[in-house]
Short mmCIF file of C-alpha atoms in Angstrom, two decimals:
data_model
loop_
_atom_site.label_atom_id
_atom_site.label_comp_id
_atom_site.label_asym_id
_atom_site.label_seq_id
_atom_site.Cartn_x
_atom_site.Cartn_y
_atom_site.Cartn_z
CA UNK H 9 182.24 30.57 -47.86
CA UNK H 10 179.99 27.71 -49.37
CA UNK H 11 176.73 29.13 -47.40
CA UNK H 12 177.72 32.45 -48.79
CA UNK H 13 177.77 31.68 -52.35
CA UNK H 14 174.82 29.18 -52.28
CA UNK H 15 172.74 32.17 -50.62
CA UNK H 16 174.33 34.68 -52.63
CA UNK H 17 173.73 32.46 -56.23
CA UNK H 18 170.38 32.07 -54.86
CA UNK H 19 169.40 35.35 -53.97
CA UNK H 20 170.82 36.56 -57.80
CA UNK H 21 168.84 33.75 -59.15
CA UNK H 22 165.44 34.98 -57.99
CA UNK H 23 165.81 38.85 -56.91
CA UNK H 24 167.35 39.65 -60.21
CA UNK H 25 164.99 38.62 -62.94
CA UNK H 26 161.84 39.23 -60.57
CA UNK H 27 161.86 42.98 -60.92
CA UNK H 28 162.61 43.24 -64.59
CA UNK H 29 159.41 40.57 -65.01
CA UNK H 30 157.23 42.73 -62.77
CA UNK H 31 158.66 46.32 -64.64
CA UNK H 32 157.52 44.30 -68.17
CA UNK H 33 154.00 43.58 -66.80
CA UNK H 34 153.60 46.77 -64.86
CA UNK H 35 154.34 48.54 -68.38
CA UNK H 36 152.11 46.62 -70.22
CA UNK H 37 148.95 47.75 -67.97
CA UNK H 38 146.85 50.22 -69.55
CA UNK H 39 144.45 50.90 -66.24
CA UNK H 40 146.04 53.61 -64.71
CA UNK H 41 144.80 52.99 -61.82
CA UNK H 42 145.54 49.77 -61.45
CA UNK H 43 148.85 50.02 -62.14
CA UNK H 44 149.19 52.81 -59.31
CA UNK H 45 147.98 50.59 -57.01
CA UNK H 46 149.87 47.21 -57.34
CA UNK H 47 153.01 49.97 -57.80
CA UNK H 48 152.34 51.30 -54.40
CA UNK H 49 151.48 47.57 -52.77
CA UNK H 50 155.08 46.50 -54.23
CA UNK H 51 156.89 49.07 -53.12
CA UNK H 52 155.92 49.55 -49.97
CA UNK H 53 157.95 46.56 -47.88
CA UNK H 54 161.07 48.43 -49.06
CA UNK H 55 160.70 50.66 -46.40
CA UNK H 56 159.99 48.35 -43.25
CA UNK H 57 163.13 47.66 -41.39
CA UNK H 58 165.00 44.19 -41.56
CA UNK H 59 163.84 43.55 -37.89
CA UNK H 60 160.29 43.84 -38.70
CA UNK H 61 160.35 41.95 -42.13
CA UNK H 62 162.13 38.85 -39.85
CA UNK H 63 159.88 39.58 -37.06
CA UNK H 64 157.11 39.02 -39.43
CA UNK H 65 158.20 35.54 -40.86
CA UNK H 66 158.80 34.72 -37.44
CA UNK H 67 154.88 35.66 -36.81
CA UNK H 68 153.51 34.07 -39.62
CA UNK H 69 155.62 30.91 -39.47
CA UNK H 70 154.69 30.58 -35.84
CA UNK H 71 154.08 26.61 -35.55
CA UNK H 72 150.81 27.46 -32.99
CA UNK H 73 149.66 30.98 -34.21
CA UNK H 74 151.20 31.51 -37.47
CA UNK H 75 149.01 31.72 -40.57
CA UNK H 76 151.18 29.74 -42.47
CA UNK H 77 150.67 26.76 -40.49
CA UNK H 78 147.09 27.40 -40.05
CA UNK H 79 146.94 26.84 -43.51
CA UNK H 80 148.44 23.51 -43.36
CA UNK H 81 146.68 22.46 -40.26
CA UNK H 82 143.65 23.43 -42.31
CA UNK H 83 144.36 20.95 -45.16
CA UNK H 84 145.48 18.45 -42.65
CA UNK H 85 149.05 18.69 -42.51
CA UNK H 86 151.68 18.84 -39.37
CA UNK H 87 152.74 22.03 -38.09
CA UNK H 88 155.86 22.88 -39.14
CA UNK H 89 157.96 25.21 -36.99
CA UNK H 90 160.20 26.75 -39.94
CA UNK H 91 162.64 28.60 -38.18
CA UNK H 92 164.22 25.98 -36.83
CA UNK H 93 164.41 23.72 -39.48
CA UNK H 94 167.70 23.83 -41.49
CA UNK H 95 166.19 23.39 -45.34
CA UNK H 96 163.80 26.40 -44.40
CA UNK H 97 166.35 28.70 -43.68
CA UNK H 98 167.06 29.40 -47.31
CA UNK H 99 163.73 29.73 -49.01
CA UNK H 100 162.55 31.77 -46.13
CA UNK H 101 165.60 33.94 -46.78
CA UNK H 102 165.08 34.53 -50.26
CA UNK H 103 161.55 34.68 -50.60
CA UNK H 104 161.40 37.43 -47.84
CA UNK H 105 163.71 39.09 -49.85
CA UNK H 106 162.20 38.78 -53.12
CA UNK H 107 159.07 39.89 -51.17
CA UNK H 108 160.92 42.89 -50.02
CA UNK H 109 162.82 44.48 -52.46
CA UNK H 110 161.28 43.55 -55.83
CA UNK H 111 158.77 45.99 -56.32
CA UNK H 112 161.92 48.75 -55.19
CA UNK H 113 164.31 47.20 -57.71
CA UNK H 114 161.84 47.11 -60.64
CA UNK H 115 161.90 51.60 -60.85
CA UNK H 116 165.24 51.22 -62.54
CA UNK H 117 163.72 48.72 -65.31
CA UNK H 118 160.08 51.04 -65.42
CA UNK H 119 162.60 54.05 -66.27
CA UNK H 120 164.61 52.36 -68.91
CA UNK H 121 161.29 51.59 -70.61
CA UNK H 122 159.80 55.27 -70.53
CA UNK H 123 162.84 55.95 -72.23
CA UNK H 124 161.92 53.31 -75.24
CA UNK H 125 160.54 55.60 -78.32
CA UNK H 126 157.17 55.30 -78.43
CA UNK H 127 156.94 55.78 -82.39
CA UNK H 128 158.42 51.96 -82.54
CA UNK H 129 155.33 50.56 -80.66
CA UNK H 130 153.36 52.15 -83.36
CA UNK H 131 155.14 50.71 -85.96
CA UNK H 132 154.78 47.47 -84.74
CA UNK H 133 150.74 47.87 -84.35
CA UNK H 134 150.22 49.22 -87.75
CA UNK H 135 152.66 46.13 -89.45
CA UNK H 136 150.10 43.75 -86.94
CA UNK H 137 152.69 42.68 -84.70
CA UNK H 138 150.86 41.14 -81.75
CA UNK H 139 151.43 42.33 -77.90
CA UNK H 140 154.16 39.43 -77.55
CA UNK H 141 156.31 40.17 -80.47
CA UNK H 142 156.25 43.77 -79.87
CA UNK H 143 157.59 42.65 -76.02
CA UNK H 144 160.31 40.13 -77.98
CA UNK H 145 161.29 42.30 -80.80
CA UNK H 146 161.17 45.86 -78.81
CA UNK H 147 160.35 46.49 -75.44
CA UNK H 148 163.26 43.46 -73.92
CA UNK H 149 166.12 44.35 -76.20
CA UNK H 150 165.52 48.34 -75.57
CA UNK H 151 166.38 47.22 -71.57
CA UNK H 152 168.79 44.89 -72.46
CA UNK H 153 171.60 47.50 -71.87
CA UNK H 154 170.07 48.76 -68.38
CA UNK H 155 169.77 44.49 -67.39
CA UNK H 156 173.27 43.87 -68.24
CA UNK H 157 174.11 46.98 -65.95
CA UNK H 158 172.81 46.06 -63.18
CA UNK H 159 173.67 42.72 -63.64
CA UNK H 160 177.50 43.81 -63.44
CA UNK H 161 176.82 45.53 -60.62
CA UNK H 162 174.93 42.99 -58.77
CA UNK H 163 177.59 40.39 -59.33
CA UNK H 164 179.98 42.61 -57.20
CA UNK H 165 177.74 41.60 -54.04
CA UNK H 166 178.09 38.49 -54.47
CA UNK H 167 180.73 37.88 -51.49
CA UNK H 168 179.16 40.90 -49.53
CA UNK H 169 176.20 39.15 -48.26
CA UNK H 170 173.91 41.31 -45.89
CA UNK H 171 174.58 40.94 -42.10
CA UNK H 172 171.25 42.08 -40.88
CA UNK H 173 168.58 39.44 -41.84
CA UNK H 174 171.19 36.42 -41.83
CA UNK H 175 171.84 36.85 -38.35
CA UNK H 176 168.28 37.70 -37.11
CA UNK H 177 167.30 34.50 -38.66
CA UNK H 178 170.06 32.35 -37.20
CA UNK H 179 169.21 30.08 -34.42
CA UNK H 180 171.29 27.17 -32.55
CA UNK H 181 169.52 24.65 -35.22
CA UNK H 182 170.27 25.88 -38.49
CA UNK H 183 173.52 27.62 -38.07
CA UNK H 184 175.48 25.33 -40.20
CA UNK H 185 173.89 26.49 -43.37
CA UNK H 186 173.27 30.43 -41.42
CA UNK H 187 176.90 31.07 -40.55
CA UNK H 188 177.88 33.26 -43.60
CA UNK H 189 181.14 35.47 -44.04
CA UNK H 190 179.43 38.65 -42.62
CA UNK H 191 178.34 36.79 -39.26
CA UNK H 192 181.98 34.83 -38.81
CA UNK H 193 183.38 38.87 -39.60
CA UNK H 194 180.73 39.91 -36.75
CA UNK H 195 181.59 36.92 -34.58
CA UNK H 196 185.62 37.17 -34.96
CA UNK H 197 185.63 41.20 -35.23
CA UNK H 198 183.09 41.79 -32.34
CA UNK H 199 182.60 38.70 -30.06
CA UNK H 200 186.10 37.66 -29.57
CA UNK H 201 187.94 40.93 -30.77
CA UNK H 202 189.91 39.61 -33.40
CA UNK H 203 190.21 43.11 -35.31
CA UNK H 204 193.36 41.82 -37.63
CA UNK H 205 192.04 38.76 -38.54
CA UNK H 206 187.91 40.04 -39.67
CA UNK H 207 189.63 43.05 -41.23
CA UNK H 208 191.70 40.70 -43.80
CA UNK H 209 188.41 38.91 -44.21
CA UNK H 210 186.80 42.00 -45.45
CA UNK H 211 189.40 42.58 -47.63
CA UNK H 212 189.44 39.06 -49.35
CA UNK H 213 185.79 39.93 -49.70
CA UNK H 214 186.53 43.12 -51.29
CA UNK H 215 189.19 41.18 -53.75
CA UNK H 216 186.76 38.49 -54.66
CA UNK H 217 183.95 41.39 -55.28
CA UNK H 218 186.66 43.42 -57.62
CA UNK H 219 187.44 40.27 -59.77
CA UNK H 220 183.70 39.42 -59.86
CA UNK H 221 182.89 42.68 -61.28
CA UNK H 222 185.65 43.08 -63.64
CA UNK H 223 185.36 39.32 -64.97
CA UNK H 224 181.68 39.41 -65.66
CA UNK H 225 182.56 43.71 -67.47
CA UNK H 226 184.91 41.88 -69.47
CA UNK H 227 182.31 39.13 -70.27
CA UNK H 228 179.19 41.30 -71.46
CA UNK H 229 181.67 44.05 -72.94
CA UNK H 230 182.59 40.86 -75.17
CA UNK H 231 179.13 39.27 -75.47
CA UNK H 232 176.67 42.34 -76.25
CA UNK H 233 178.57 45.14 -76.51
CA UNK H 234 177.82 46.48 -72.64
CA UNK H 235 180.03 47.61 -70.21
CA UNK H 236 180.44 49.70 -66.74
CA UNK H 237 183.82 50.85 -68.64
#
């Protein structure tokens, strides 16, 4: 439970605000073209499987071929052989999945801010408000809604932890900070066929996930005047 919600806080903590930061820059560009292009570079590890995305940590974090340690042997460090060391296992988790689904997760923000009236922005430029305080004063709180939306909804994963790329990454060395709730389910459902007892696991998770989502509804219902219902 404690690797779960450190993992789980963490992942929030950096996959959430990511996209919204990369929707705000992305609208700000005014080359076309540009823009097209870092949208297309962004998006694109969405779609590689959660076997390739580990298999390619495991390749570039290779202690003898990978080009991470290359890097480090470069500037005269000591290999470092990442997937087996225990305080890598998190930052290589969330950065590959930062890396992964950020660009994917920032369409929802880029939408809510084609729907901002675009008489406000001119407005703001004829009253000389700079590109910063039309970002502050209209371009953030017109999102606001759509943030603490998904936010809600986010919040409800908290307990429900993917399977996939936690238990690819596991190894022998850092399982005690690997060994989440979805790969003890796996272990006591599958390996040892302990149906009754992963199936009341999954439904504490469920629980947990219910209160989550109606505790933090309740909280930004109160706060700004947002709500799933």
């Amino acid at each position: 439970i404690f690797n779960t919600l450190i993992l789980s806080a963490l992942n929030l903590l950096f996959t959430f605000p990511l996209p919204i930061v990369l929707a705000l820059l992305l609208n700000e560009m005014r080359t076309k073209g540009y823009k097209k292009l870092i949208q297309t570079v962004t998006y694109a590890p969405h779609f590689l499987s959660t076997v390739v995305v580990v298999g390619m940590i495991t390749a570039f974090c290779s202690p003898s071929s990978g080009v991470v340690n290359d890097i480090i042997k470069f500037f005269g460090g000591e290999p470092i052989y990442f997937m087996a060391k225990r305080e890598w296992f998190r930052p290589l988790y969330v950065i590959s999945e930062v890396w992964s689904t950020m660009g994917w997760n920032s369409i929802i923000f880029l939408s809510a801010l084609t729907g901002i009236d675009q008489q406000m922005y001119e407005a703001a430029k004829i009253d000389g408000a700079s590109r910063l305080q039309t970002l502050n004063r209209i371009t953030f709180p017109s999102i606001l809604p759509t943030v603490s939306i998904m936010l809600i909804i986010n919040c409800g994963h908290v307990m429900s932890l993917g399977f996939e790329k936690v238990y690819l990454m596991q190894t022998d060395l850092n399982l005690d900070v690997s060994r989440v709730i979805s790969t003890y389910v796996y272990e006591q459902g599958i390996l040892k066929t302990e149906t009754s007892y992963s199936t009341a696991i999954g439904l504490m998770n469920s629980v947990v996930n219910f209160i989550l989502v109606v505790t933090v509804n309740a909280i930004s219902r109160k706060v700004g005047e947002v709500s799933l219902w």
